[in-house]
Amino acid sequence: MGVSSNRVEDFSSHHETSVRMSPESAEAVMVVAMPPVEIHRVCLPPSKTTFQKLRQRLSEIFFPDDPLHRFKNQSSFTKLVLALQFFFPIFHWAPTYSLALLRSDIISGLTIASLAIPQGISYAKLANLPPIIGLYSSFVPPLIYSILGSSRHLAVGPVSIASLVMGTMLNNAVSCSADPILYLKLAFTATFFAGWGFIIDFLSKATLVGFMAGAAVIVSLQQLKGLLGIAHFTTKMQIVPVLTSVFQQRHEWSWQTIVMGFSFLAFLLITRQISMRRPKLFWVSAAAPLTSVILSTILVFLLKSKLHGISIVRTTNLAYKFPDIGHLPKGLNPPSSNMLYFHGSYLAVAIKTGIITGILSLTEGIAVGRTFAALRNYQVDGNKEMMAIGFMNMAGSCSSCYVTTGSFSRSAVNYNAGAQTAVSNIIMASTVLVTLLFLMPLFHYTPNVILAAIIITAVIGLIDYEAAYKLWKVDKLDCFACLCSFFGVLFISVPLGLAIAVGVSVFKVLLHVTRPNTMVLGNIPGTQIYQNPSRYREAMKVPSFLILAVESPIYFANSTYIQERILRWVREEEEQIQANNGNALKCVILDMTAVTAIDTSGIDAICELRKMLEKRSLQFVLANPAGNVMEKLHQSKILDSFGLNGLYLAVGEAVADISSLWKAQP
Amino acid sequence: MGVSSNRVEDFSSHHETSVRMSPESAEAVMVVAMPPVEIHRVCLPPSKTTFQKLRQRLSEIFFPDDPLHRFKNQSSFTKLVLALQFFFPIFHWAPTYSLALLRSDIISGLTIASLAIPQGISYAKLANLPPIIGLYSSFVPPLIYSILGSSRHLAVGPVSIASLVMGTMLNNAVSCSADPILYLKLAFTATFFAGWGFIIDFLSKATLVGFMAGAAVIVSLQQLKGLLGIAHFTTKMQIVPVLTSVFQQRHEWSWQTIVMGFSFLAFLLITRQISMRRPKLFWVSAAAPLTSVILSTILVFLLKSKLHGISIVRTTNLAYKFPDIGHLPKGLNPPSSNMLYFHGSYLAVAIKTGIITGILSLTEGIAVGRTFAALRNYQVDGNKEMMAIGFMNMAGSCSSCYVTTGSFSRSAVNYNAGAQTAVSNIIMASTVLVTLLFLMPLFHYTPNVILAAIIITAVIGLIDYEAAYKLWKVDKLDCFACLCSFFGVLFISVPLGLAIAVGVSVFKVLLHVTRPNTMVLGNIPGTQIYQNPSRYREAMKVPSFLILAVESPIYFANSTYIQERILRWVREEEEQIQANNGNALKCVILDMTAVTAIDTSGIDAICELRKMLEKRSLQFVLANPAGNVMEKLHQSKILDSFGLNGLYLAVGEAVADISSLWKAQP
């Protein structure tokens, strides 16, 4: 059977379908009985210029969901409206907003406000910032998000993880107690740079489970300071110094604080449990923190002469003297753009802290937004969220706010309370506004211990045993990544724990690439399907052929391995044939279906492999190379050395055609 | 058509081949005319314990070529012999060694010795070490390699890249001129740790091309010091300070040195060109360096009163006073194990330098060994070479040698000169021994300028324009990695250039994983083959079906992307159907052939995708999941949610079966 022309053709030049028939193949293939097989040419993908390729690649990287597709074939006016709706999602839902929706949003907005106020104060303390910064941060950012954000259920404000990371990283550079003004400046600057955070896909779920659990344990242990009423506490974050500090300062433990703290902690944990058991009672746990704050404040106020051991927050009493703006004015967010710090020795720390907290808050915000969007079947656009959360943080840094994003716990309450649009964030911000303007003096006697109890209750939900157990069941290596980040955070440090976790995740990807799976394939009788006989017992090896599959791109990182491994398969097959007196091996077919990419090292490996097998008088044939692999094989001229009959569209066609050729030339 | 049982079965439980017939499918599939299709079950791979999996994984990572396979089913005596041959390859070839082989080896050994002596002296200067260390390093390591190494053509000794990297890295920590003894100690210590170097697969060919070219340029520019006779030269390695230094010190240029240097450089380059044009004349370029050294030494000796401008090497005059061993004795390698430096502040530098130079020399040695092994059709075992080169360097560090490995240029000469076994290395070492014992005084007047010319001629071959051009033609991103490492070495520093290059290479792998290719598939009429219609025009979309393929594992790094991209494909398909009034979309088939792995984030993505498509009343079906993917899907219980008919062995079977089900329930 002759082959008419070069089997590799440019797509543009083959308008008529070119198919060769292999009539003798039915008998030629000895074991596999199959109808005559048509032999198809392997085509190159349509040719593209480097610029076109680059453009396509970049649009896939940054705009995978093609956000501009709605703009196609529209009038200019519609385009303008669409553009407005695109950049300000508020224009999308505001025109159809109704009183019924408003009613739901008011209820949910008030509910999350009752949660946001105590959490805001608590999380600011976690970031070593004055508590009022937490309230400021629950006012401006939610307003901005309600205009720019595309999620309808995200409740915006400070969150525990970002607060913790910011507090740790900045405190390593500048002590918050020794130089509170510089610390505050760095915090605003970091918040500004957090606005430049970007979406990064290298935080795997496993990593996050471990990291968040580790952070939750660290945060909870830190709260022992407040819960036990210890005045002199370590500033370190690792588990060992914190526990040492707790027990060394036993003489500072205050029984009044302990009694009060653990009672409220029990109250908060019980309400949390009730809401978890019965989602309809979500308001029980939502109202509990504010109730605790009010109750404890009243208690301290009433018993103030008797409770010397209990330290109080003094939100309104902030003795901060800002060099530029004087005393923090009571009332609304003061401007803070003059406190941004764009030069000097701490700029690098601020940028690093900002970018890391920015990435973390973006990851959390988008994940939370998507979770609730999926429940209501709408979509949250990653790029738009990146812009919304970024802009919100940059604006926040100029109005005395620190890093904010969508909080999981508050968004869940928002969703359960029936929030319909971002108006619930506006309601929440308005409530915080009222608090800032009129209610601040009421917080004068709020005890620190209650904030510790609130933080513990909030972060305890981050410890997800079940997810960790599922990781163990499904993927041991994922579980290992999870444990690495957990123990990294506990014993080393929060940023390093995160780095270790990302490292393990990336290493896992690389490991898969460096040592990919290779296997022998056999034919399932009566079909053109080739599968691994150790998985499908009906799959039969084809005599005189060794059909191999590589399950990975062929790269510099694995080209040597694949070469050695294939030679080992060939050697083992030959030894087995010798032992069984089988038909001599004549042809090695490499199924390239799963070889989705190749680089220059890979091409060299294929080329060398062919030479080595030829020296052993074995034919080496490739089946079903993917589009870009085909292109590279073509560009590197390796196809010329493969000659005719070196490439087939499918393993079945290769077996049929080569067998028939053998029959023709005995 | 009913489905009898759970379609996912453990391999062990399905001994009889279970096949369902789908007789109506021929009519049901509207466009594609095909014979009745058998529907096969998707099987799980044979179950293994975690320990078995771990063992298999580790053996694939470290012993891909199964080095112990020869030991299977052998008697204990044969096993002993094989083990001896395994650990000491000399036992493999020594018993059959003959006089004819010895003759070839003597010729090639003498040839490479004539190259090794001048290069050894030159490369030691590149590492800022006394020239005699270069000769010592050409004596002990080749002897050890000839016993342990498995390559027959590798010529062992100092090499340019490792010398350069060691020189740069150590000189950054300790100035070689200010504290030569400490520098020498660190060099020996680094050599010791170079013995702990390991094989790393993250130096891609593209990276190495760029790195070596950059290093060659840097080294050549450094030689301007010698070639122009400049006494006060910068100690920096970057291109800018070196060139500045060259022109600022114009008053130090010595015309005698320049004339002599450029004449010998021209001589060396011409002989190099001759040997490259006619490989048979390999000895022309092989003999040229030693000839130049001898000629120039005689010249300087004869004209010593007239040539004040020419600085000389003074190998034998080394004024080093070793604190422990006194003056360097003339003669053989003095022991240096007492100079190893295992504590103190510079240990970290020594370890870092050692590991990096160790990895580089291992990479070079194994690559060179494999190149020549492939030409003669024998195999070089990576693990054995790692042991041989590692032990050779550790032993070298105790006998006044610095880092050595197989040199490409000398090995090529060795091969061309007809070397047959590692005996050529023994002959070379013996020649060096004679030189060390008796001929050292002859080098007394060797001028530095000749060493500069020898180094330039040696490294110029590392600049591989053609490889870089081919990279540009075949793979733009590989070319970018190459340029990054080239300019990184030139403008930043040698170790950082290497780090950048490795970073770019790894980033490229990750980029492929983060944004994998997804595509629509169509059926090639008359076959069960499904291909991309934009590549194969004969491939036809199947009405009511959307068949998608993902060309990558599904990981945390791409699970969101794949989810969004698939939803976009579905949306685009639906829009197109609406525009053409086609058959409504009813089923999405995901061809998992190239999805070679999945992690927990990927499983969640698949699960969520199914829920989202179900909300749009679209059926979601997986075709041909790979073994380990199947296993994870099973372990995570996601298969239960897919229910019956959620998994097929092949796209064709899925189309046929689902169509027939639709026909059965209209």
CSV table of N, CA and C in Angstrom, one decimal, chain B residues 575-637:
chain,number,residue,atom,x,y,z
B,575,GLU,N,-25.4,30.2,22.3
B,575,GLU,CA,-25.6,31.4,21.5
B,575,GLU,C,-25.6,31.0,20.0
B,576,GLN,N,-24.6,30.2,19.6
B,576,GLN,CA,-24.5,29.8,18.2
B,576,GLN,C,-25.7,29.0,17.8
B,577,ILE,N,-26.2,28.1,18.7
B,577,ILE,CA,-27.4,27.3,18.3
B,577,ILE,C,-28.6,28.2,18.1
B,578,GLN,N,-28.7,29.2,19.0
B,578,GLN,CA,-29.8,30.1,18.9
B,578,GLN,C,-29.8,30.9,17.6
B,579,ALA,N,-28.6,31.3,17.2
B,579,ALA,CA,-28.4,32.0,16.0
B,579,ALA,C,-28.8,31.2,14.8
B,580,ASN,N,-28.4,29.9,14.8
B,580,ASN,CA,-28.7,29.0,13.7
B,580,ASN,C,-29.9,28.2,13.8
B,581,ASN,N,-30.7,28.4,14.8
B,581,ASN,CA,-31.9,27.6,15.0
B,581,ASN,C,-31.6,26.1,15.0
B,582,GLY,N,-30.5,25.7,15.7
B,582,GLY,CA,-30.1,24.3,15.7
B,582,GLY,C,-30.9,23.5,16.8
B,583,ASN,N,-30.5,22.3,16.9
B,583,ASN,CA,-31.1,21.4,18.0
B,583,ASN,C,-30.6,21.9,19.3
B,584,ALA,N,-31.5,22.0,20.3
B,584,ALA,CA,-31.1,22.5,21.6
B,584,ALA,C,-30.0,21.6,22.2
B,585,LEU,N,-29.1,22.3,22.9
B,585,LEU,CA,-28.1,21.5,23.6
B,585,LEU,C,-28.6,20.7,24.8
B,586,LYS,N,-28.3,19.5,24.8
B,586,LYS,CA,-28.8,18.7,25.9
B,586,LYS,C,-27.8,18.0,26.8
B,587,CYS,N,-26.6,17.8,26.3
B,587,CYS,CA,-25.6,17.1,27.0
B,587,CYS,C,-24.2,17.6,26.8
B,588,VAL,N,-23.4,17.8,27.9
B,588,VAL,CA,-22.0,18.2,27.8
B,588,VAL,C,-21.1,17.0,28.1
B,589,ILE,N,-20.3,16.6,27.2
B,589,ILE,CA,-19.4,15.4,27.5
B,589,ILE,C,-18.0,16.0,27.7
B,590,LEU,N,-17.3,15.7,28.8
B,590,LEU,CA,-16.0,16.1,29.0
B,590,LEU,C,-15.0,15.0,28.8
B,591,ASP,N,-14.2,15.1,27.8
B,591,ASP,CA,-13.2,14.1,27.5
B,591,ASP,C,-12.0,14.2,28.4
B,592,MET,N,-11.9,13.3,29.3
B,592,MET,CA,-10.8,13.4,30.3
B,592,MET,C,-9.5,12.7,29.9
B,593,THR,N,-9.4,12.3,28.7
B,593,THR,CA,-8.2,11.5,28.3
B,593,THR,C,-6.9,12.2,28.7
B,594,ALA,N,-6.8,13.5,28.5
B,594,ALA,CA,-5.6,14.2,28.8
B,594,ALA,C,-5.6,14.8,30.2
B,595,VAL,N,-6.6,14.5,31.0
B,595,VAL,CA,-6.6,15.0,32.4
B,595,VAL,C,-6.0,13.9,33.2
B,596,THR,N,-4.6,14.0,33.3
B,596,THR,CA,-3.9,12.9,33.9
B,596,THR,C,-3.8,12.9,35.4
B,597,ALA,N,-4.3,13.9,36.0
B,597,ALA,CA,-4.3,13.9,37.5
B,597,ALA,C,-5.4,14.9,37.9
B,598,ILE,N,-5.8,14.8,39.1
B,598,ILE,CA,-6.8,15.7,39.7
B,598,ILE,C,-6.5,15.8,41.2
B,599,ASP,N,-6.8,17.0,41.8
B,599,ASP,CA,-6.6,17.1,43.2
B,599,ASP,C,-8.0,17.5,43.8
B,600,THR,N,-8.0,17.7,45.1
B,600,THR,CA,-9.3,18.0,45.7
B,600,THR,C,-10.0,19.2,45.2
B,601,SER,N,-9.2,20.2,44.8
B,601,SER,CA,-9.8,21.4,44.3
B,601,SER,C,-10.4,21.1,42.9
B,602,GLY,N,-9.8,20.2,42.1
B,602,GLY,CA,-10.3,19.8,40.8
B,602,GLY,C,-11.6,19.0,41.0
B,603,ILE,N,-11.6,18.2,42.0
B,603,ILE,CA,-12.8,17.4,42.2
B,603,ILE,C,-14.0,18.3,42.5
B,604,ASP,N,-13.7,19.3,43.4
B,604,ASP,CA,-14.8,20.2,43.7
B,604,ASP,C,-15.3,21.0,42.5
B,605,ALA,N,-14.3,21.3,41.6
B,605,ALA,CA,-14.7,22.1,40.4
B,605,ALA,C,-15.6,21.2,39.6
B,606,ILE,N,-15.3,19.9,39.4
B,606,ILE,CA,-16.1,19.0,38.5
B,606,ILE,C,-17.5,18.9,39.1
B,607,CYS,N,-17.5,18.8,40.5
B,607,CYS,CA,-18.8,18.6,41.2
B,607,CYS,C,-19.7,19.9,41.0
B,608,GLU,N,-19.0,21.0,41.2
B,608,GLU,CA,-19.8,22.3,41.1
B,608,GLU,C,-20.2,22.5,39.6
B,609,LEU,N,-19.4,22.2,38.7
B,609,LEU,CA,-19.7,22.3,37.3
B,609,LEU,C,-21.0,21.5,37.0
B,610,ARG,N,-21.0,20.3,37.5
B,610,ARG,CA,-22.1,19.4,37.2
B,610,ARG,C,-23.4,20.1,37.8
B,611,LYS,N,-23.3,20.6,39.0
B,611,LYS,CA,-24.5,21.3,39.6
B,611,LYS,C,-24.9,22.5,38.8
B,612,MET,N,-24.0,23.3,38.3
B,612,MET,CA,-24.3,24.4,37.5
B,612,MET,C,-25.0,24.1,36.2
B,613,LEU,N,-24.4,23.0,35.6
B,613,LEU,CA,-25.0,22.6,34.3
B,613,LEU,C,-26.4,22.0,34.5
B,614,GLU,N,-26.5,21.3,35.6
B,614,GLU,CA,-27.8,20.7,35.9
B,614,GLU,C,-28.9,21.7,36.1
B,615,LYS,N,-28.5,22.9,36.7
B,615,LYS,CA,-29.5,24.0,36.9
B,615,LYS,C,-29.9,24.5,35.5
B,616,ARG,N,-29.1,24.4,34.5
B,616,ARG,CA,-29.5,24.8,33.2
B,616,ARG,C,-30.1,23.6,32.4
B,617,SER,N,-30.4,22.5,33.1
B,617,SER,CA,-31.0,21.3,32.5
B,617,SER,C,-30.1,20.7,31.4
B,618,LEU,N,-28.8,20.7,31.7
B,618,LEU,CA,-27.8,20.0,30.8
B,618,LEU,C,-27.2,18.8,31.5
B,619,GLN,N,-27.2,17.7,30.8
B,619,GLN,CA,-26.5,16.5,31.4
B,619,GLN,C,-25.0,16.7,31.3
B,620,PHE,N,-24.3,16.2,32.3
B,620,PHE,CA,-22.8,16.4,32.3
B,620,PHE,C,-22.2,15.0,32.5
B,621,VAL,N,-21.4,14.6,31.5
B,621,VAL,CA,-20.9,13.3,31.5
B,621,VAL,C,-19.4,13.3,31.3
B,622,LEU,N,-18.7,12.4,32.0
B,622,LEU,CA,-17.2,12.3,31.8
B,622,LEU,C,-16.8,11.1,31.0
B,623,ALA,N,-15.9,11.3,30.1
B,623,ALA,CA,-15.4,10.2,29.2
B,623,ALA,C,-14.0,9.9,29.5
B,624,ASN,N,-13.6,8.6,29.6
B,624,ASN,CA,-12.3,8.1,29.7
B,624,ASN,C,-11.4,8.7,30.8
B,625,PRO,N,-11.9,8.7,32.0
B,625,PRO,CA,-11.0,9.2,33.1
B,625,PRO,C,-9.8,8.3,33.3
B,626,ALA,N,-8.6,8.9,33.5
B,626,ALA,CA,-7.4,8.1,33.7
B,626,ALA,C,-7.5,7.4,35.0
B,627,GLY,N,-6.6,6.4,35.2
B,627,GLY,CA,-6.7,5.5,36.4
B,627,GLY,C,-6.7,6.2,37.7
B,628,ASN,N,-5.7,7.1,37.9
B,628,ASN,CA,-5.6,7.7,39.3
B,628,ASN,C,-6.7,8.8,39.4
B,629,VAL,N,-7.2,9.4,38.3
B,629,VAL,CA,-8.3,10.3,38.4
B,629,VAL,C,-9.6,9.6,38.8
B,630,MET,N,-9.7,8.4,38.2
B,630,MET,CA,-10.9,7.6,38.5
B,630,MET,C,-10.9,7.2,40.0
B,631,GLU,N,-9.7,6.9,40.5
B,631,GLU,CA,-9.6,6.5,41.9
B,631,GLU,C,-10.0,7.6,42.8
B,632,LYS,N,-9.5,8.8,42.5
B,632,LYS,CA,-9.8,10.0,43.3
B,632,LYS,C,-11.3,10.3,43.3
B,633,LEU,N,-11.9,10.2,42.1
B,633,LEU,CA,-13.3,10.5,41.9
B,633,LEU,C,-14.1,9.5,42.8
B,634,HIS,N,-13.6,8.2,42.8
B,634,HIS,CA,-14.3,7.2,43.5
B,634,HIS,C,-14.2,7.5,45.0
B,635,GLN,N,-12.9,7.8,45.5
B,635,GLN,CA,-12.7,8.0,46.9
B,635,GLN,C,-13.5,9.2,47.4
B,636,SER,N,-13.6,10.2,46.6
B,636,SER,CA,-14.3,11.4,47.1
B,636,SER,C,-15.8,11.3,47.0
B,637,LYS,N,-16.3,10.1,46.6
B,637,LYS,CA,-17.7,9.8,46.6
B,637,LYS,C,-18.5,10.7,45.5
